[in-house]
Amino acid sequence: MVALAVPYVLRSDFWLGFLITVLLFAALGMAWNILGGYTGQFSFGHAAFFGTGAYTTAVLHIGLGLNPWLGLATAAAAGGLVALLVGYLSFRYGLRGSYFALITLAFAEVLRILANSAEFTGGGVGLYVPLDLGIANLQFADKAGYYYVALAFAVLSLVVGWMLERSRLGAQMMAIRENEDAAQALGVDTFACKLKAIVISGALTGIGGAFYTHYYLYIDPGIAYGPGVSVEILLVPIIGGLGTVFGPLAGSAVLHGAGELARRLMGDAPGLSLIFYGVLLVVMVRFMPEGLMGVVWRIRRRSETQADA
Amino acid sequence: MLEVRGLNKSFGGLLAVADVSLRVTEGDIVALVGPNGAGKTTLFALVSGFLRPDGGTVTFAGQDVTGLAPHLVCARGLVRTFQVVQPFGRLSVRENIAVGAHLRFAERGEAMARAATVAQRVGMSHLLDRPAHALTVAARKRLELARALATEPRLLLLDEVMAGLNPTEMTEMIRIVRGIHDGGVTVFLIEHVMQAVASLAERVHVLNYGRLIAEGAPAEIARMPEVIEAYLGHGAAERMTAHAAGGSR
Ligand SMILES: Nc1ncnc2c1ncn2[C@@H]1O[C@H](COP(=O)(O)OP(=O)(O)OP(=O)(O)O)[C@@H](O)[C@H]1O
Ligand SMILES: [Mg+2]
């Protein structure tokens, strides 16, 4: 309810823009979390799904006039399809850990190079979505419209995570994360289960890419398939708390809050954000390996034991 | 129930399981014993689908399951436990057992309820909400058993569930295994502790350097010279004889 009223209270484009980014990356972080946090398969190349979603809607909208709302759905399908391919090739051959991470990174890089050289993706120049305001066209005169779309996307992702935590698939995913052999011994089809996880993750990430395209009305290979977006997506749940429902939301708020602060203090020099992400990652892994949600739990547990005493 | 015929498995030059044939009849408790490195765990891995045999067949409940993936073997009612326990460390005992229960129950609430029932059967009710990594060795062994039991197997392969337990815990574990057997589950167990073998098993197979060298009732095999030789330590065989004589049902 509070989230719905925000645009009426907060009439600043800057802050709405900030919240849109937070919500978009909360949703993307949850998408990564489903595969990385719950299933334990760390991807370094979620840009492969993000970029595919972004380009799918851009190409179909510009070339064939596909409605952008349908573009979101098509992007989900395309992201899921690429995920299925990556997942099939990796999991069929039993790739785990850093090998899996490297395969996903390689896929994203290959797609970036392809997008850079293909004609229908606009090559290195990228693609511009023509300005044509209207709800039917997923283009809004002010940021409030985009805010609601981002909010719906974040809610969708969180609900998917919430449902997974209460389902057999979710239980099996966590079992795989904890011990794949034991999961298999107990009748879990680990291959099928990991495929489902990566497809759900890829489909959600594809939607995020499509939203990006229609929000900024522009996409190029570096934005869509670059390592920057892969890193940003995986940082969100790592900061917030892996394998938790609210971790990605908390992580996204902190990541972009701190990012905004850093930009104000140090200016917007190129490459600075990647350095910032790197430092943040090291600090998190060193001092808060369970993320913000882990800290919340610890505080809650401490206050509970104090209440017991 | 289980029939193994001419099973072979080698690792590089090492013949870990060599031409092994044996049968486990429905309703039995059968033990597999043998010195360290005899190939016992490897045989379990071959039967449960974790390793693919180089030759031979595994038949379970009248169907050929040779080379079938572990989760499919499990779905047919044959489940193994691991010698080195493999808990889902950050999940609670209840969630650990529920993973097994989910094989038969799709609904989360139902699987969690089944988990509580199974925990009671192995005496873990008071530990349901404890994370698995915080359990003692004895409790981890029970959890390993409970998870397997939750898949509702017809044949349970237990790989050294007594190892590392003190005498009290072992007595308790023997009681639990007997209870599971009384509930209609056939049990095939690997065991180094001869006392446990003697008090549980009706038949014993002895494996040495990958080959079956003897088969019989616990008291019988303890008297066989080839078995005593395989173990080197005569003490083991003597203890076993004493127990089979004194502790048979
Ligand atoms: N994956 C593997 N790769 C190579 N060698 C292996 C592998 N697994 C087992 N071995 C070898 O095969 C032989 C049989 O091992 P196995 O674990 O089956 O013995 P075991 O009878 O269970 O012994 P223990 O009583 O010590 O558990 C050993 O020599 C072991 O080193
Ligand atoms: Mg062994």
Coordinates of C-alpha atoms and ligand atoms in Angstrom, one line a residue:
Chain A
M1 CA 0.0 0.0 0.0
V2 CA 2.8 2.4 1.0
A3 CA 4.7 1.4 -2.2
L4 CA 1.6 2.2 -4.3
A5 CA 1.3 5.7 -2.8
V6 CA 4.9 6.6 -3.2
P7 CA 4.6 8.5 -6.6
Y8 CA 1.8 10.7 -5.1
V9 CA 3.9 11.7 -2.1
L10 CA 7.4 11.7 -3.7
R11 CA 7.2 14.1 -6.6
S12 CA 10.8 14.1 -7.4
D13 CA 11.9 12.6 -10.7
F14 CA 15.4 11.9 -9.2
W15 CA 14.0 9.9 -6.3
L16 CA 11.5 8.0 -8.4
G17 CA 14.3 7.2 -10.9
F18 CA 16.3 5.9 -7.9
L19 CA 13.5 3.7 -6.7
I20 CA 12.9 2.3 -10.2
T21 CA 16.5 1.2 -10.3
V22 CA 16.2 -0.3 -6.8
L23 CA 13.1 -2.2 -7.7
L24 CA 14.4 -3.4 -11.1
F25 CA 17.6 -4.7 -9.5
A26 CA 15.7 -6.2 -6.6
A27 CA 13.7 -8.3 -9.1
L28 CA 16.9 -9.2 -11.1
G29 CA 18.7 -10.0 -7.8
M30 CA 15.9 -12.4 -6.9
A31 CA 16.1 -14.0 -10.3
W32 CA 19.8 -14.6 -9.7
N33 CA 19.0 -15.7 -6.2
I34 CA 16.7 -18.5 -7.4
L35 CA 19.7 -20.1 -9.2
G36 CA 22.6 -18.9 -7.1
G37 CA 21.1 -18.5 -3.6
Y38 CA 18.6 -21.3 -3.4
T39 CA 20.1 -23.8 -5.8
G40 CA 23.8 -23.0 -5.2
Q41 CA 24.8 -22.5 -8.9
F42 CA 26.7 -19.2 -9.1
S43 CA 26.3 -17.5 -12.4
F44 CA 28.7 -14.8 -13.5
G45 CA 26.8 -14.3 -16.8
H46 CA 23.3 -13.3 -16.1
A47 CA 23.8 -10.6 -18.7
A48 CA 23.2 -13.5 -21.2
F49 CA 19.6 -13.6 -20.1
F50 CA 19.2 -9.8 -19.4
G51 CA 20.6 -8.9 -22.8
T52 CA 18.6 -11.5 -24.7
G53 CA 15.4 -10.1 -23.1
A54 CA 16.5 -6.5 -23.9
Y55 CA 17.3 -7.3 -27.5
T56 CA 14.3 -9.6 -28.1
T57 CA 11.8 -6.9 -27.3
A58 CA 13.8 -4.1 -29.0
V59 CA 14.3 -6.1 -32.3
L60 CA 10.6 -7.3 -32.4
H61 CA 9.2 -3.9 -31.5
I62 CA 11.3 -1.9 -33.9
G63 CA 11.3 -4.4 -36.7
L64 CA 7.9 -5.9 -36.5
G65 CA 6.0 -3.4 -34.4
L66 CA 5.4 -5.9 -31.6
N67 CA 3.6 -4.4 -28.6
P68 CA 6.1 -3.7 -25.8
W69 CA 3.9 -5.3 -23.2
L70 CA 3.9 -8.5 -25.3
G71 CA 7.6 -7.8 -25.6
L72 CA 8.0 -8.4 -21.9
A73 CA 6.4 -11.8 -22.2
T74 CA 8.5 -12.6 -25.3
A75 CA 11.6 -11.5 -23.5
A76 CA 10.7 -13.9 -20.6
A77 CA 10.4 -16.7 -23.1
A78 CA 13.7 -15.8 -24.9
G79 CA 15.6 -15.4 -21.6
G80 CA 14.2 -18.8 -20.4
L81 CA 15.2 -20.4 -23.7
V82 CA 18.8 -19.1 -23.5
A83 CA 18.9 -20.3 -19.9
L84 CA 17.7 -23.7 -21.0
L85 CA 20.5 -24.0 -23.5
V86 CA 23.2 -22.8 -21.0
G87 CA 21.7 -25.0 -18.3
Y88 CA 21.5 -28.1 -20.5
L89 CA 25.0 -27.8 -21.8
S90 CA 26.5 -27.1 -18.3
F91 CA 24.5 -29.5 -16.1
R92 CA 24.4 -32.3 -18.6
Y93 CA 28.2 -32.4 -18.4
G94 CA 28.1 -32.0 -14.6
L95 CA 29.8 -28.6 -14.5
R96 CA 29.7 -27.1 -11.0
G97 CA 31.2 -24.2 -9.1
S98 CA 33.7 -22.1 -10.9
Y99 CA 33.3 -24.1 -14.1
F100 CA 29.7 -23.3 -14.2
A101 CA 30.4 -19.6 -13.4
L102 CA 32.9 -19.4 -16.3
I103 CA 30.6 -21.1 -18.8
T104 CA 27.8 -18.5 -18.0
L105 CA 30.4 -15.7 -18.3
A106 CA 31.6 -17.1 -21.7
F107 CA 28.0 -17.3 -23.0
A108 CA 27.4 -13.7 -22.1
E109 CA 30.6 -12.6 -23.8
V110 CA 29.8 -14.6 -27.0
L111 CA 26.4 -13.0 -27.2
R112 CA 28.0 -9.6 -26.6
I113 CA 30.3 -10.1 -29.5
L114 CA 27.5 -11.4 -31.7
A115 CA 25.3 -8.4 -30.9
N116 CA 28.3 -6.2 -31.7
S117 CA 28.6 -7.6 -35.2
A118 CA 25.1 -8.6 -36.2
E119 CA 23.1 -6.2 -38.4
F120 CA 19.7 -6.7 -36.9
T121 CA 20.9 -5.8 -33.4
G122 CA 22.3 -2.5 -34.7
G123 CA 25.9 -3.6 -34.2
G124 CA 28.0 -1.6 -31.8
V125 CA 25.7 1.4 -32.3
G126 CA 22.8 -0.3 -30.6
L127 CA 19.1 0.2 -31.1
Y128 CA 16.9 3.2 -30.3
V129 CA 13.3 2.6 -29.5
P130 CA 11.2 5.4 -31.2
L131 CA 9.5 7.8 -28.8
D132 CA 5.7 7.2 -28.8
L133 CA 4.1 8.0 -25.5
G134 CA 1.2 6.0 -24.3
I135 CA 0.4 3.3 -21.8
A136 CA -0.3 0.8 -24.6
N137 CA 3.2 1.4 -25.7
L138 CA 4.8 1.1 -22.3
Q139 CA 6.0 4.7 -22.5
F140 CA 5.0 7.2 -19.8
A141 CA 5.2 10.9 -19.7
D142 CA 6.5 10.9 -16.1
K143 CA 8.4 8.4 -14.0
A144 CA 5.4 7.3 -12.0
G145 CA 4.3 4.9 -14.8
Y146 CA 7.7 3.2 -14.9
Y147 CA 7.7 3.1 -11.2
Y148 CA 4.5 1.0 -11.1
V149 CA 5.8 -1.4 -13.8
A150 CA 9.1 -1.9 -11.9
L151 CA 7.1 -2.4 -8.7
A152 CA 5.0 -5.0 -10.3
F153 CA 8.1 -6.8 -11.6
A154 CA 9.7 -6.7 -8.2
V155 CA 6.6 -8.1 -6.6
L156 CA 6.3 -10.8 -9.2
S157 CA 9.9 -11.9 -8.5
L158 CA 9.5 -11.8 -4.7
V159 CA 6.3 -13.8 -5.0
V160 CA 8.1 -16.4 -7.1
G161 CA 10.8 -16.7 -4.5
W162 CA 8.3 -16.8 -1.7
M163 CA 6.4 -19.6 -3.4
L164 CA 9.5 -21.6 -4.1
E165 CA 10.4 -21.5 -0.4
R166 CA 7.1 -23.3 0.2
S167 CA 7.2 -25.8 -2.5
R168 CA 8.8 -29.2 -3.3
L169 CA 10.9 -27.6 -6.1
G170 CA 12.3 -25.1 -3.6
A171 CA 13.1 -27.8 -1.1
Q172 CA 14.9 -29.8 -3.7
M173 CA 16.8 -26.8 -5.0
M174 CA 18.1 -26.1 -1.5
A175 CA 19.0 -29.8 -1.0
I176 CA 21.1 -29.6 -4.2
R177 CA 22.8 -26.5 -2.9
E178 CA 23.7 -28.2 0.4
N179 CA 24.7 -31.6 -1.0
E180 CA 24.0 -32.8 -4.5
D181 CA 24.9 -36.5 -4.0
A182 CA 22.6 -36.7 -1.0
A183 CA 19.8 -35.1 -2.9
Q184 CA 20.2 -37.6 -5.7
A185 CA 20.2 -40.5 -3.3
L186 CA 16.9 -39.3 -1.9
G187 CA 15.2 -39.3 -5.3
V188 CA 15.8 -35.8 -6.4
D189 CA 16.2 -35.5 -10.2
T190 CA 19.0 -33.0 -9.8
F191 CA 19.5 -32.4 -13.5
A192 CA 15.8 -31.5 -14.1
C193 CA 15.7 -29.5 -10.9
K194 CA 18.7 -27.3 -11.8
L195 CA 17.2 -26.8 -15.3
K196 CA 14.0 -25.6 -13.8
A197 CA 15.9 -23.2 -11.6
I198 CA 17.9 -21.7 -14.4
V199 CA 14.9 -21.4 -16.7
I200 CA 12.8 -19.5 -14.0
S201 CA 15.9 -17.4 -13.3
G202 CA 16.6 -16.7 -17.0
A203 CA 12.9 -15.9 -17.8
L204 CA 12.7 -13.3 -14.9
T205 CA 16.0 -11.8 -15.9
G206 CA 14.8 -11.5 -19.5
I207 CA 11.8 -9.5 -18.3
G208 CA 14.2 -7.2 -16.5
G209 CA 16.2 -6.7 -19.7
A210 CA 13.0 -5.8 -21.7
F211 CA 11.9 -3.3 -19.0
Y212 CA 15.4 -1.7 -19.3
T213 CA 15.0 -1.3 -23.1
H214 CA 11.6 0.4 -22.8
Y215 CA 12.6 2.5 -19.8
Y216 CA 15.8 3.9 -21.4
L217 CA 14.6 3.5 -25.0
Y218 CA 18.0 2.4 -26.0
I219 CA 20.2 -0.7 -25.8
D220 CA 23.7 -1.6 -26.9
P221 CA 25.9 -4.7 -26.6
G222 CA 27.9 -3.3 -23.7
I223 CA 24.9 -2.5 -21.6
A224 CA 22.9 -5.6 -22.5
Y225 CA 25.6 -8.3 -22.4
G226 CA 28.5 -6.6 -20.6
P227 CA 30.0 -8.0 -17.4
G228 CA 28.8 -4.9 -15.6
V229 CA 25.2 -6.0 -15.5
S230 CA 26.2 -9.6 -14.6
V231 CA 28.2 -8.3 -11.6
E232 CA 25.5 -5.8 -10.5
I233 CA 22.8 -8.6 -10.6
L234 CA 24.9 -11.0 -8.5
L235 CA 26.0 -8.4 -6.0
V236 CA 22.4 -7.6 -5.0
P237 CA 21.5 -11.0 -3.3
I238 CA 25.1 -11.4 -2.0
I239 CA 24.8 -8.1 -0.2
G240 CA 21.2 -8.7 0.9
G241 CA 21.4 -12.4 1.8
L242 CA 21.6 -15.5 -0.4
G243 CA 18.6 -17.8 -0.4
T244 CA 16.3 -15.4 1.3
V245 CA 13.1 -13.7 0.0
F246 CA 13.8 -10.2 1.1
G247 CA 17.6 -10.2 0.7
P248 CA 17.5 -9.0 -2.9
L249 CA 15.3 -6.0 -2.0
A250 CA 17.5 -5.0 0.9
G251 CA 20.6 -5.6 -1.2
S252 CA 19.4 -3.6 -4.1
A253 CA 18.5 -0.6 -1.8
V254 CA 21.9 -0.7 -0.1
L255 CA 23.9 -1.2 -3.3
H256 CA 22.2 1.6 -5.2
G257 CA 22.0 3.9 -2.1
A258 CA 25.7 3.5 -1.6
G259 CA 26.4 3.7 -5.3
E260 CA 24.5 7.0 -5.5
L261 CA 26.4 8.3 -2.5
A262 CA 29.7 7.3 -4.0
R263 CA 28.8 9.1 -7.3
R264 CA 28.0 12.3 -5.4
L265 CA 31.2 12.2 -3.4
M266 CA 33.6 11.1 -6.1
G267 CA 32.0 12.1 -9.4
D268 CA 31.1 9.8 -12.2
A269 CA 34.5 8.8 -13.6
P270 CA 34.3 5.9 -16.0
G271 CA 35.2 2.5 -14.4
L272 CA 34.6 3.9 -11.0
S273 CA 31.5 1.9 -10.5
L274 CA 33.2 -1.4 -11.2
I275 CA 35.9 -0.5 -8.6
F276 CA 33.2 0.4 -6.2
Y277 CA 31.4 -3.0 -6.8
G278 CA 34.7 -4.8 -6.4
V279 CA 35.4 -3.2 -3.0
L280 CA 31.9 -3.8 -1.9
L281 CA 32.0 -7.5 -2.8
V282 CA 35.3 -8.0 -0.9
V283 CA 33.9 -6.2 2.2
M284 CA 30.7 -8.2 2.1
V285 CA 32.3 -11.6 1.7
R286 CA 34.8 -10.8 4.4
F287 CA 32.6 -9.2 7.0
M288 CA 29.0 -10.2 6.3
P289 CA 29.1 -13.6 4.4
E290 CA 25.4 -14.1 5.2
G291 CA 24.4 -10.7 3.9
L292 CA 22.1 -8.1 5.4
M293 CA 19.4 -10.7 6.2
G294 CA 22.0 -12.7 8.1
V295 CA 22.7 -9.7 10.3
V296 CA 18.9 -9.1 10.8
W297 CA 18.6 -12.8 11.9
R298 CA 21.5 -12.6 14.3
I299 CA 20.1 -9.5 15.9
R300 CA 16.6 -11.0 16.2
R301 CA 18.0 -14.3 17.6
R302 CA 20.0 -12.3 20.2
S303 CA 16.9 -10.3 21.3
E304 CA 14.9 -13.6 21.5
T305 CA 17.5 -15.3 23.7
Q306 CA 17.6 -12.2 25.8
A307 CA 13.8 -12.3 26.1
D308 CA 14.0 -16.0 27.1
A309 CA 16.6 -15.3 29.8
Chain B
M1 CA 14.1 -58.6 -3.9
L2 CA 17.6 -57.7 -4.9
E3 CA 19.7 -59.9 -7.2
V4 CA 23.3 -59.0 -8.2
R5 CA 24.9 -61.1 -10.9
G6 CA 28.5 -61.0 -12.0
L7 CA 29.1 -57.4 -11.0
N8 CA 32.4 -55.9 -11.9
K9 CA 34.0 -52.5 -11.3
S10 CA 37.5 -51.3 -11.5
F11 CA 39.2 -48.0 -10.8
G12 CA 42.1 -47.7 -13.2
G13 CA 44.0 -50.9 -12.5
L14 CA 42.3 -51.6 -9.2
L15 CA 39.6 -54.2 -9.3
A16 CA 37.2 -52.9 -6.6
V17 CA 34.3 -55.3 -7.2
A18 CA 35.1 -58.5 -9.0
D19 CA 32.4 -60.9 -10.3
V20 CA 30.1 -60.4 -7.3
S21 CA 26.8 -62.3 -7.3
L22 CA 24.4 -62.2 -4.4
R23 CA 20.8 -62.2 -3.5
V24 CA 18.8 -60.3 -0.8
T25 CA 15.4 -61.9 -0.1
E26 CA 12.4 -59.7 0.7
G27 CA 11.9 -59.4 4.5
D28 CA 15.5 -60.2 5.4
I29 CA 18.3 -58.3 7.2
V30 CA 21.5 -59.1 5.3
A31 CA 24.9 -57.9 6.2
L32 CA 27.9 -57.2 4.0
V33 CA 31.2 -57.4 5.9
G34 CA 34.9 -57.3 4.9
P35 CA 38.2 -55.5 5.7
N36 CA 38.8 -51.9 4.8
G37 CA 39.0 -51.3 1.1
A38 CA 37.2 -54.6 0.3
G39 CA 34.8 -52.9 -2.0
K40 CA 31.7 -52.8 0.1
T41 CA 30.8 -49.1 -0.4
T42 CA 31.6 -49.5 -4.1
L43 CA 29.1 -52.4 -4.3
F44 CA 26.4 -50.3 -2.7
A45 CA 27.2 -47.5 -5.1
L46 CA 26.8 -49.9 -8.1
V47 CA 23.5 -51.2 -6.8
S48 CA 22.1 -47.7 -6.1
G49 CA 23.1 -46.2 -9.4
F50 CA 25.9 -43.9 -8.2
L51 CA 28.4 -45.9 -10.2
R52 CA 28.0 -47.7 -13.5
P53 CA 29.3 -51.3 -13.5
D54 CA 31.8 -52.4 -16.0
G55 CA 29.9 -55.7 -16.2
G56 CA 27.1 -57.6 -14.6
T57 CA 23.5 -56.9 -13.8
V58 CA 21.5 -55.6 -10.9
T59 CA 17.9 -56.7 -10.6
F60 CA 15.5 -55.1 -8.1
A61 CA 11.9 -56.2 -7.5
G62 CA 12.1 -58.3 -10.7
Q63 CA 13.3 -55.4 -12.9
D64 CA 16.7 -54.7 -14.4
V65 CA 18.0 -51.5 -12.8
T66 CA 21.6 -51.8 -14.0
G67 CA 23.0 -48.3 -14.8
L68 CA 19.7 -46.6 -13.8
A69 CA 20.2 -43.1 -12.4
P70 CA 20.2 -42.9 -8.5
H71 CA 17.0 -40.9 -8.3
L72 CA 15.2 -43.4 -10.4
V73 CA 16.5 -46.3 -8.4
C74 CA 15.3 -44.4 -5.3
A75 CA 11.9 -43.9 -6.8
R76 CA 11.6 -47.6 -7.2
G77 CA 12.1 -48.1 -3.5
L78 CA 15.8 -48.8 -3.2
V79 CA 17.7 -46.1 -1.1
R80 CA 21.2 -45.9 0.3
T81 CA 22.8 -44.0 3.1
F82 CA 26.4 -42.7 3.0
Q83 CA 29.2 -44.0 5.1
V84 CA 30.5 -40.5 5.4
V85 CA 27.3 -38.7 6.4
Q86 CA 26.1 -36.1 3.9
P87 CA 23.7 -33.8 5.8
F88 CA 22.1 -30.7 4.2
G89 CA 24.1 -28.6 6.7
R90 CA 22.2 -25.4 6.8
L91 CA 18.7 -27.0 6.7
S92 CA 16.9 -28.1 9.8
V93 CA 16.5 -31.7 10.7
R94 CA 12.8 -31.4 9.7
E95 CA 13.7 -29.9 6.3
N96 CA 16.4 -32.6 5.8
I97 CA 14.0 -35.4 6.3
A98 CA 11.3 -33.6 4.2
V99 CA 13.5 -33.8 1.1
G100 CA 13.2 -37.5 1.4
A101 CA 9.5 -37.3 2.1
H102 CA 9.0 -35.1 -1.0
L103 CA 9.7 -38.1 -3.2
R104 CA 6.2 -39.4 -2.3
F105 CA 4.5 -36.2 -1.2
A106 CA 4.4 -33.2 -3.5
E107 CA 2.7 -30.9 -1.0
R108 CA 5.1 -29.0 1.3
G109 CA 3.0 -29.3 4.4
E110 CA 2.4 -33.0 4.0
A111 CA 6.2 -33.6 3.5
M112 CA 7.0 -31.6 6.6
A113 CA 4.4 -33.6 8.6
R114 CA 5.8 -36.9 7.3
A115 CA 9.2 -35.7 8.4
A116 CA 8.0 -35.3 11.9
T117 CA 6.6 -38.8 11.9
V118 CA 9.8 -40.3 10.6
A119 CA 11.9 -38.3 13.1
Q120 CA 9.8 -39.9 15.9
R121 CA 10.6 -43.4 14.5
V122 CA 14.4 -42.7 14.8
G123 CA 14.1 -40.8 18.1
M124 CA 14.9 -37.3 16.7
S125 CA 11.7 -35.5 17.6
H126 CA 13.4 -33.2 20.0
L127 CA 15.9 -32.1 17.3
L128 CA 13.4 -31.3 14.5
D129 CA 14.3 -27.6 14.4
R130 CA 18.1 -27.9 14.9
P131 CA 20.2 -27.1 11.9
A132 CA 21.9 -30.3 10.6
H133 CA 25.4 -28.9 11.0
A134 CA 24.9 -28.5 14.7
L135 CA 24.2 -32.2 15.3
T136 CA 26.4 -34.7 17.1
V137 CA 27.9 -37.7 15.2
A138 CA 25.3 -40.0 16.6
A139 CA 22.5 -37.7 15.6
R140 CA 23.9 -37.2 12.1
K141 CA 23.9 -41.0 11.6
R142 CA 20.3 -41.1 12.7
L143 CA 19.4 -38.2 10.3
E144 CA 21.1 -40.1 7.5
L145 CA 18.8 -43.0 8.3
A146 CA 15.7 -40.9 8.8
R147 CA 16.1 -39.1 5.4
A148 CA 16.4 -42.5 3.6
L149 CA 13.5 -43.9 5.5
A150 CA 11.3 -40.9 4.5
T151 CA 11.5 -42.0 0.9
E152 CA 9.5 -45.0 1.9
P153 CA 11.9 -47.6 0.6
R154 CA 11.3 -51.4 0.2
L155 CA 15.0 -52.0 0.4
L156 CA 17.3 -49.9 2.6
L157 CA 21.1 -50.0 2.1
L158 CA 22.9 -48.9 5.3
D159 CA 26.6 -48.1 5.0
E160 CA 28.2 -48.3 8.4
V161 CA 25.5 -46.5 10.4
M162 CA 27.0 -47.8 13.7
A163 CA 30.5 -46.4 13.0
G164 CA 31.6 -43.8 15.6
L165 CA 28.8 -44.6 18.0
N166 CA 29.3 -45.4 21.7
P167 CA 27.8 -48.7 23.1
T168 CA 24.6 -47.0 24.3
E169 CA 24.1 -45.2 21.0
M170 CA 24.8 -48.5 19.2
T171 CA 22.2 -50.4 21.2
E172 CA 19.7 -47.7 20.4
M173 CA 20.6 -47.8 16.7
I174 CA 20.2 -51.6 16.6
R175 CA 16.8 -51.2 18.1
I176 CA 15.9 -48.5 15.5
V177 CA 17.0 -50.7 12.6
R178 CA 15.1 -53.6 13.9
G179 CA 12.0 -51.4 14.2
I180 CA 12.4 -50.3 10.6
H181 CA 12.7 -54.0 9.6
D182 CA 9.6 -54.9 11.6
G183 CA 7.8 -52.2 9.7
G184 CA 8.3 -54.2 6.5
V185 CA 11.5 -52.8 5.0
T186 CA 14.2 -55.2 3.8
V187 CA 17.6 -54.2 5.1
F188 CA 21.1 -54.7 3.5
L189 CA 23.8 -53.3 5.7
I190 CA 27.5 -52.8 5.7
E191 CA 29.0 -53.1 9.1
H192 CA 32.4 -53.4 10.8
V193 CA 31.0 -53.8 14.2
M194 CA 30.5 -57.5 14.5
Q195 CA 28.3 -57.3 17.6
A196 CA 25.8 -55.3 15.5
V197 CA 26.0 -57.8 12.6
A198 CA 25.5 -60.7 14.9
S199 CA 22.5 -59.3 16.6
L200 CA 20.8 -57.9 13.5
A201 CA 21.6 -60.0 10.4
E202 CA 20.2 -63.4 9.4
R203 CA 22.7 -63.8 6.6
V204 CA 26.2 -62.4 6.1
H205 CA 28.2 -61.9 2.9
V206 CA 32.0 -61.5 3.2
L207 CA 33.9 -59.4 0.7
N208 CA 37.7 -59.4 0.4
Y209 CA 39.7 -57.6 -2.3
G210 CA 36.4 -57.2 -4.3
R211 CA 35.5 -60.9 -4.2
L212 CA 32.9 -62.6 -2.2
I213 CA 34.7 -65.2 -0.1
A214 CA 32.0 -66.5 2.2
E215 CA 28.3 -66.5 2.9
G216 CA 26.3 -67.8 5.8
A217 CA 24.7 -67.2 9.2
P218 CA 26.8 -64.9 11.4
A219 CA 27.9 -67.8 13.6
E220 CA 28.9 -69.9 10.6
I221 CA 31.0 -67.4 8.8
A222 CA 32.9 -66.5 12.0
R223 CA 34.2 -70.1 12.1
M224 CA 35.3 -70.1 8.4
P225 CA 39.1 -70.0 8.2
E226 CA 39.2 -67.9 5.1
V227 CA 37.1 -65.2 6.8
I228 CA 39.3 -65.2 9.9
E229 CA 42.4 -64.9 7.6
A230 CA 40.9 -62.0 5.7
Y231 CA 40.5 -60.1 8.8
L232 CA 44.0 -60.9 10.1
G233 CA 42.9 -59.9 13.6
H234 CA 41.6 -63.1 15.0
G235 CA 40.0 -61.1 17.7
A236 CA 37.2 -59.9 15.5
A237 CA 36.2 -63.4 14.5
E238 CA 36.3 -64.6 18.1
R239 CA 34.2 -61.7 19.4
M240 CA 31.7 -62.4 16.7
T241 CA 31.4 -66.1 17.6
A242 CA 31.0 -65.4 21.2
H243 CA 28.2 -63.0 20.4
A244 CA 26.4 -65.1 18.0
A245 CA 26.3 -67.9 20.5
G246 CA 25.2 -65.7 23.4
G247 CA 23.1 -63.1 21.7
S248 CA 21.0 -64.9 19.1
R249 CA 17.3 -64.4 19.2
Ligands
LIG1 N1 36.0 -43.3 -6.8 C1 37.1 -44.0 -6.6 N2 38.2 -43.9 -7.4 C2 39.2 -44.7 -7.3 N3 39.3 -45.7 -6.4 C3 38.3 -45.9 -5.6 C4 37.1 -45.1 -5.7 N4 36.2 -45.5 -4.7 C5 36.8 -46.5 -4.1 N5 38.1 -46.8 -4.6 C6 39.0 -47.8 -4.2 O1 38.3 -49.1 -4.3 C7 38.6 -49.9 -3.2 C8 37.3 -50.3 -2.5 O2 36.8 -49.1 -1.8 P1 35.4 -49.1 -1.0 O3 35.2 -47.8 -0.5 O4 34.4 -49.8 -1.8 O5 35.9 -50.1 0.2 P2 35.0 -50.4 1.5 O6 34.9 -51.9 1.6 O7 33.8 -49.7 1.6 O8 36.0 -49.9 2.7 P3 35.8 -49.3 4.1 O9 35.5 -50.4 5.0 O10 37.1 -48.6 4.4 O11 34.7 -48.3 3.9 C9 39.5 -49.2 -2.3 O12 40.8 -49.6 -2.6 C10 39.3 -47.7 -2.7 O13 40.5 -47.0 -2.5
MG2 MG 33.0 -48.3 2.8

